[in-house]
Amino acid sequence: MTTYAGAILPSGLPSDPTYGAAYKFLPAPLTLPYPSALASNPLSAGPLTNNLPVAEIVSTFAGNMVRQFEQDWYHHVHLLPAKIALGNLLSTQIRQVEVWNAHFAPKTLSAIVGQNDGGITLAAPANPPTTYGMLESRQHNVSVSLDGPPVIEASFTFQFPDEAPTLSISGRRVVVFGLKPNWADGWLERLMWATDVLTARDGTEQRVSLRAKPRRSLEFSILVGRDDAALLDVLLSAWQSRVYALPIWPDKTFLSAAITAGGTVIPITTTSLEYEADGLLVIGSDSRNTEAAEVLSVASNAVTLKQPLLSNWPTGSFVVPARTARLRVSQAVSRVTDAIARARLVFDIAGTTAITKQESTTTFNSTPVWITRPNRVRDVDADYQRLAEVLDFGTGITAVDDHAARPFVRRSFDYIFKNRSEIAAFRGWLAARLGRLTAFWHPTWEASIVPTKKILSNQTVMTVASRGYALYFNPMPGRTEAAFLHKNGTWYFRTITSFGAGTTGDEEVMAINQSFGFDANPEDWVAIYFLEKTRLDADQIEINWQTDSVAEVSLPMRSVKS
């Protein structure tokens, strides 16, 4: 093989360099500049010089040291946990806090400084000053009692050299208001929404909800004897402005089997009752022997608690959901005798109340229809209100400007609900209304339309008793829809397109937009009512519980344009 100018030619080729251009040249093999290689293969000219190693060029970069596990976990004093959130404190609670010296050298605890620690004790294995050995940990017991400020915002600072870790404790003290209501006066529940209503000149309304969830208050009477009268005085004297755990007495049930201390599951039926996760529960035998607990989860046949029960509860003990509530700042108490007291108590529930919305399944033109029949124990007063302005300059005749050219009728209907499922359905419907916000269709419950002749299945004209509609219907605003109640219990809703004169003077004909699809005699209809677009006319609704399963309600309603 012959080499020319760094190229290698196959052996046997002419050695004349002129032939190099006719052949493909291959790269020369790489020669590494190790000192030994340089010594054994000297260059053809010049002295051999070893310049290795070559000095590195120094560059400067700005940055931060990346912490590793050792720096994060060791060389500190740790509190485990560093925060204790008690939530609603219903009884004396004990928690453990581990203090760990994660240094590789002993550290001295010089003091523990507490702030806002009324009713809280911190028990240490050894009182400061005390020395923690290398990587030593100790358990401290924290005891929080019901005695102390209503709001718990305490802290304990552990003073070590060069560091002072702090234990934070938060929560709220709650006392059970175990005095039972006097059911002779019922149990009054108020649900309060807030709606801003803007009314145009023609009666069109723009309604805006200012409160997505209602406020809630509970009002009831108590009549107590000597022991409970003394308890009432204690509760009012020591705790009136603080938060109580108020049992929702209409939801009271009883244990069918005893529960021992340490149990966390209470077997009870919860359907249509106010148990909820993260809520409260009260279990007891009388007004003075009660225990409150926080709810972890709710099933249809049991309630699971966050913490074990502290006491044994025999068969027959009552179990009732509870809410945190405050008494009003002024509370009157009547002393019937020196041993008997009577009072009417009003509690405001702390926080808002979440009620699952349950809309009516009956609809007309995509709007729900409220077809629950009212309880006609009282007269229903109707107030016809017009958006009219009276112009009176005091010198001549007056003028009236009726913008909407129609009345808006306000009525108040009474209802009675006779079981828990009906009450639950009504509360869901009420939640869907959001006070005055959401409109619905509602029969007037006034027998204004009386059929006089049979209507065939394909007919859209019904003969009815004359009421003057043929004379005044233009069509009449608020009188263009009707609700037909058949004797089989089925509702039919139709739009009235016109009224006209009948064949006799005491009859009129009413045209509707759709036939019924069946023949109907006048006696087949229970009643025919006008159907009005309506909203509630109050943001505050009262539910008057007569018993734990019967409730009465009075609903003010107002017809609207939209």
Short mmCIF file of C-alpha atoms in Angstrom, two decimals, residues 15-205:
data_model
loop_
_atom_site.label_atom_id
_atom_site.label_comp_id
_atom_site.label_asym_id
_atom_site.label_seq_id
_atom_site.Cartn_x
_atom_site.Cartn_y
_atom_site.Cartn_z
CA SER A 15 3.17 4.53 -7.29
CA ASP A 16 3.10 7.53 -9.57
CA PRO A 17 1.19 10.33 -7.90
CA THR A 18 -0.45 11.22 -11.20
CA TYR A 19 -2.63 8.12 -10.89
CA GLY A 20 -4.05 9.39 -7.63
CA ALA A 21 -6.82 11.31 -9.33
CA ALA A 22 -8.15 8.14 -10.93
CA TYR A 23 -8.80 6.40 -7.66
CA LYS A 24 -11.07 6.97 -4.72
CA PHE A 25 -9.15 8.24 -1.76
CA LEU A 26 -9.97 6.99 1.72
CA PRO A 27 -9.64 9.08 4.93
CA ALA A 28 -6.41 8.67 6.79
CA PRO A 29 -6.64 6.78 10.09
CA LEU A 30 -7.05 8.96 13.24
CA THR A 31 -3.88 9.27 15.26
CA LEU A 32 -4.46 10.08 18.98
CA PRO A 33 -1.89 12.45 20.51
CA TYR A 34 -0.97 10.30 23.54
CA PRO A 35 2.59 10.95 24.70
CA SER A 36 3.65 7.35 23.98
CA ALA A 37 2.30 7.52 20.45
CA LEU A 38 4.14 10.78 19.84
CA ALA A 39 7.37 9.28 21.11
CA SER A 40 7.15 6.18 18.89
CA ASN A 41 6.03 8.08 15.82
CA PRO A 42 8.03 11.31 15.73
CA LEU A 43 7.17 14.01 13.25
CA SER A 44 9.36 14.30 10.19
CA ALA A 45 10.58 17.70 11.29
CA GLY A 46 10.94 19.69 14.52
CA PRO A 47 11.42 18.66 18.14
CA LEU A 48 8.78 16.62 19.98
CA THR A 49 6.82 18.79 22.46
CA ASN A 50 4.20 17.48 24.93
CA ASN A 51 1.64 20.29 25.61
CA LEU A 52 -0.82 18.19 27.67
CA PRO A 53 -2.82 18.85 29.73
CA VAL A 54 -4.30 22.06 28.30
CA ALA A 55 -5.46 24.54 30.99
CA GLU A 56 -9.32 24.92 31.24
CA ILE A 57 -10.85 28.30 30.56
CA VAL A 58 -12.50 29.52 33.77
CA SER A 59 -16.17 30.67 33.44
CA THR A 60 -18.37 32.20 36.17
CA PHE A 61 -22.12 31.35 36.46
CA ALA A 62 -24.80 32.76 38.84
CA GLY A 63 -27.27 30.30 40.48
CA ASN A 64 -28.70 28.77 43.66
CA MET A 65 -27.83 25.65 45.53
CA VAL A 66 -30.42 22.92 44.93
CA ARG A 67 -31.61 21.58 48.27
CA GLN A 68 -31.57 17.86 48.74
CA PHE A 69 -33.54 15.58 51.03
CA GLU A 70 -31.02 15.97 53.81
CA GLN A 71 -31.36 19.76 53.91
CA ASP A 72 -35.18 19.57 53.78
CA TRP A 73 -35.72 16.90 56.43
CA TYR A 74 -32.75 17.11 58.76
CA HIS A 75 -31.11 20.03 60.56
CA HIS A 76 -34.52 21.28 61.75
CA VAL A 77 -36.96 20.81 64.64
CA HIS A 78 -40.24 19.42 63.34
CA LEU A 79 -43.78 19.58 64.82
CA LEU A 80 -45.99 16.76 63.57
CA PRO A 81 -48.62 18.05 62.97
CA ALA A 82 -47.89 21.78 62.98
CA LYS A 83 -51.58 22.72 62.64
CA ILE A 84 -54.65 21.31 64.42
CA ALA A 85 -58.06 22.25 62.95
CA LEU A 86 -60.71 21.16 65.47
CA GLY A 87 -63.74 22.40 63.53
CA ASN A 88 -66.78 22.52 65.81
CA LEU A 89 -65.65 21.62 69.32
CA LEU A 90 -68.50 19.69 70.87
CA SER A 91 -66.66 18.05 73.79
CA THR A 92 -63.18 18.00 75.32
CA GLN A 93 -60.72 16.90 72.65
CA ILE A 94 -57.21 15.45 73.08
CA ARG A 95 -54.62 15.48 70.29
CA GLN A 96 -50.98 14.37 70.20
CA VAL A 97 -48.14 16.42 68.72
CA GLU A 98 -44.71 14.96 68.07
CA VAL A 99 -41.69 17.24 68.58
CA TRP A 100 -38.67 15.85 66.72
CA ASN A 101 -35.13 17.18 66.91
CA ALA A 102 -33.89 16.30 63.42
CA HIS A 103 -30.44 17.75 64.10
CA PHE A 104 -27.38 15.56 64.37
CA ALA A 105 -26.60 17.27 67.66
CA PRO A 106 -28.52 17.87 70.93
CA LYS A 107 -30.81 20.91 71.06
CA THR A 108 -32.21 22.62 74.14
CA LEU A 109 -35.87 23.66 74.41
CA SER A 110 -35.74 26.80 76.53
CA ALA A 111 -39.49 27.62 76.72
CA ILE A 112 -42.96 27.02 75.24
CA VAL A 113 -44.90 30.26 74.78
CA GLY A 114 -48.71 30.07 74.36
CA GLN A 115 -50.99 32.75 72.92
CA ASN A 116 -54.83 32.87 73.04
CA ASP A 117 -54.66 29.49 74.75
CA GLY A 118 -57.61 29.79 77.13
CA GLY A 119 -59.07 26.37 77.87
CA ILE A 120 -56.11 24.60 76.21
CA THR A 121 -53.37 22.70 78.03
CA LEU A 122 -50.15 21.35 76.54
CA ALA A 123 -48.63 18.49 78.54
CA ALA A 124 -44.93 17.85 77.82
CA PRO A 125 -42.88 14.80 78.92
CA ALA A 126 -40.41 17.20 80.52
CA ASN A 127 -40.90 20.87 81.31
CA PRO A 128 -38.50 23.41 79.72
CA PRO A 129 -35.65 23.93 79.86
CA THR A 130 -34.95 20.46 78.60
CA THR A 131 -32.53 19.00 76.08
CA TYR A 132 -33.54 16.86 73.11
CA GLY A 133 -30.88 14.40 72.06
CA MET A 134 -29.67 13.90 68.52
CA LEU A 135 -32.68 12.79 66.37
CA GLU A 136 -34.85 12.44 69.50
CA SER A 137 -38.63 12.88 69.36
CA ARG A 138 -41.19 13.31 72.15
CA GLN A 139 -45.01 13.19 72.24
CA HIS A 140 -46.91 16.19 73.68
CA ASN A 141 -50.61 15.91 74.63
CA VAL A 142 -52.89 18.83 73.70
CA SER A 143 -56.19 19.00 75.61
CA VAL A 144 -58.88 21.45 74.45
CA SER A 145 -61.93 21.92 76.69
CA LEU A 146 -65.25 23.72 76.16
CA ASP A 147 -64.18 26.36 78.69
CA GLY A 148 -62.68 29.30 76.88
CA PRO A 149 -63.31 31.76 74.05
CA PRO A 150 -65.97 30.73 71.52
CA VAL A 151 -63.45 31.06 68.67
CA ILE A 152 -60.21 29.12 69.07
CA GLU A 153 -57.15 30.75 67.48
CA ALA A 154 -54.34 29.55 69.73
CA SER A 155 -50.63 29.03 69.12
CA PHE A 156 -47.71 27.48 71.02
CA THR A 157 -44.15 28.49 70.11
CA PHE A 158 -41.30 26.08 70.92
CA GLN A 159 -38.15 28.11 71.49
CA PHE A 160 -35.01 26.28 70.37
CA PRO A 161 -31.64 27.87 69.52
CA ASP A 162 -31.87 29.65 66.15
CA GLU A 163 -35.42 28.39 65.42
CA ALA A 164 -38.89 28.57 66.96
CA PRO A 165 -41.46 26.22 65.34
CA THR A 166 -45.11 27.11 66.11
CA LEU A 167 -48.12 24.87 66.72
CA SER A 168 -51.41 26.47 65.53
CA ILE A 169 -54.81 25.37 66.90
CA SER A 170 -58.10 26.58 65.40
CA GLY A 171 -61.75 25.75 65.93
CA ARG A 172 -65.02 26.88 67.47
CA ARG A 173 -66.54 25.86 70.78
CA VAL A 174 -70.13 24.62 70.54
CA VAL A 175 -72.56 23.77 73.37
CA VAL A 176 -75.63 21.57 72.80
CA PHE A 177 -78.94 23.36 73.38
CA GLY A 178 -80.79 20.28 74.55
CA LEU A 179 -84.07 21.82 75.76
CA LYS A 180 -86.91 20.34 73.74
CA PRO A 181 -89.65 22.43 72.10
CA ASN A 182 -93.20 22.66 73.37
CA TRP A 183 -95.06 21.18 70.41
CA ALA A 184 -98.29 22.87 71.46
CA ASP A 185 -96.86 26.00 69.81
CA GLY A 186 -95.27 24.18 66.87
CA TRP A 187 -91.83 24.62 65.34
CA LEU A 188 -91.40 27.54 62.95
CA GLU A 189 -88.78 27.39 60.21
CA ARG A 190 -87.97 30.48 58.12
CA LEU A 191 -86.09 30.32 54.83
CA MET A 192 -84.87 33.69 53.58
CA TRP A 193 -83.64 34.44 50.06
CA ALA A 194 -82.84 37.87 48.59
CA THR A 195 -84.06 39.02 45.16
CA ASP A 196 -83.72 42.35 43.38
CA VAL A 197 -86.80 42.95 41.20
CA LEU A 198 -86.78 45.69 38.53
CA THR A 199 -90.19 46.32 36.93
CA ALA A 200 -90.62 48.00 33.55
CA ARG A 201 -93.58 50.24 32.70
CA ASP A 202 -95.38 47.41 30.91
CA GLY A 203 -94.99 45.04 33.86
CA THR A 204 -92.03 43.07 32.50
CA GLU A 205 -89.69 42.15 35.35
#
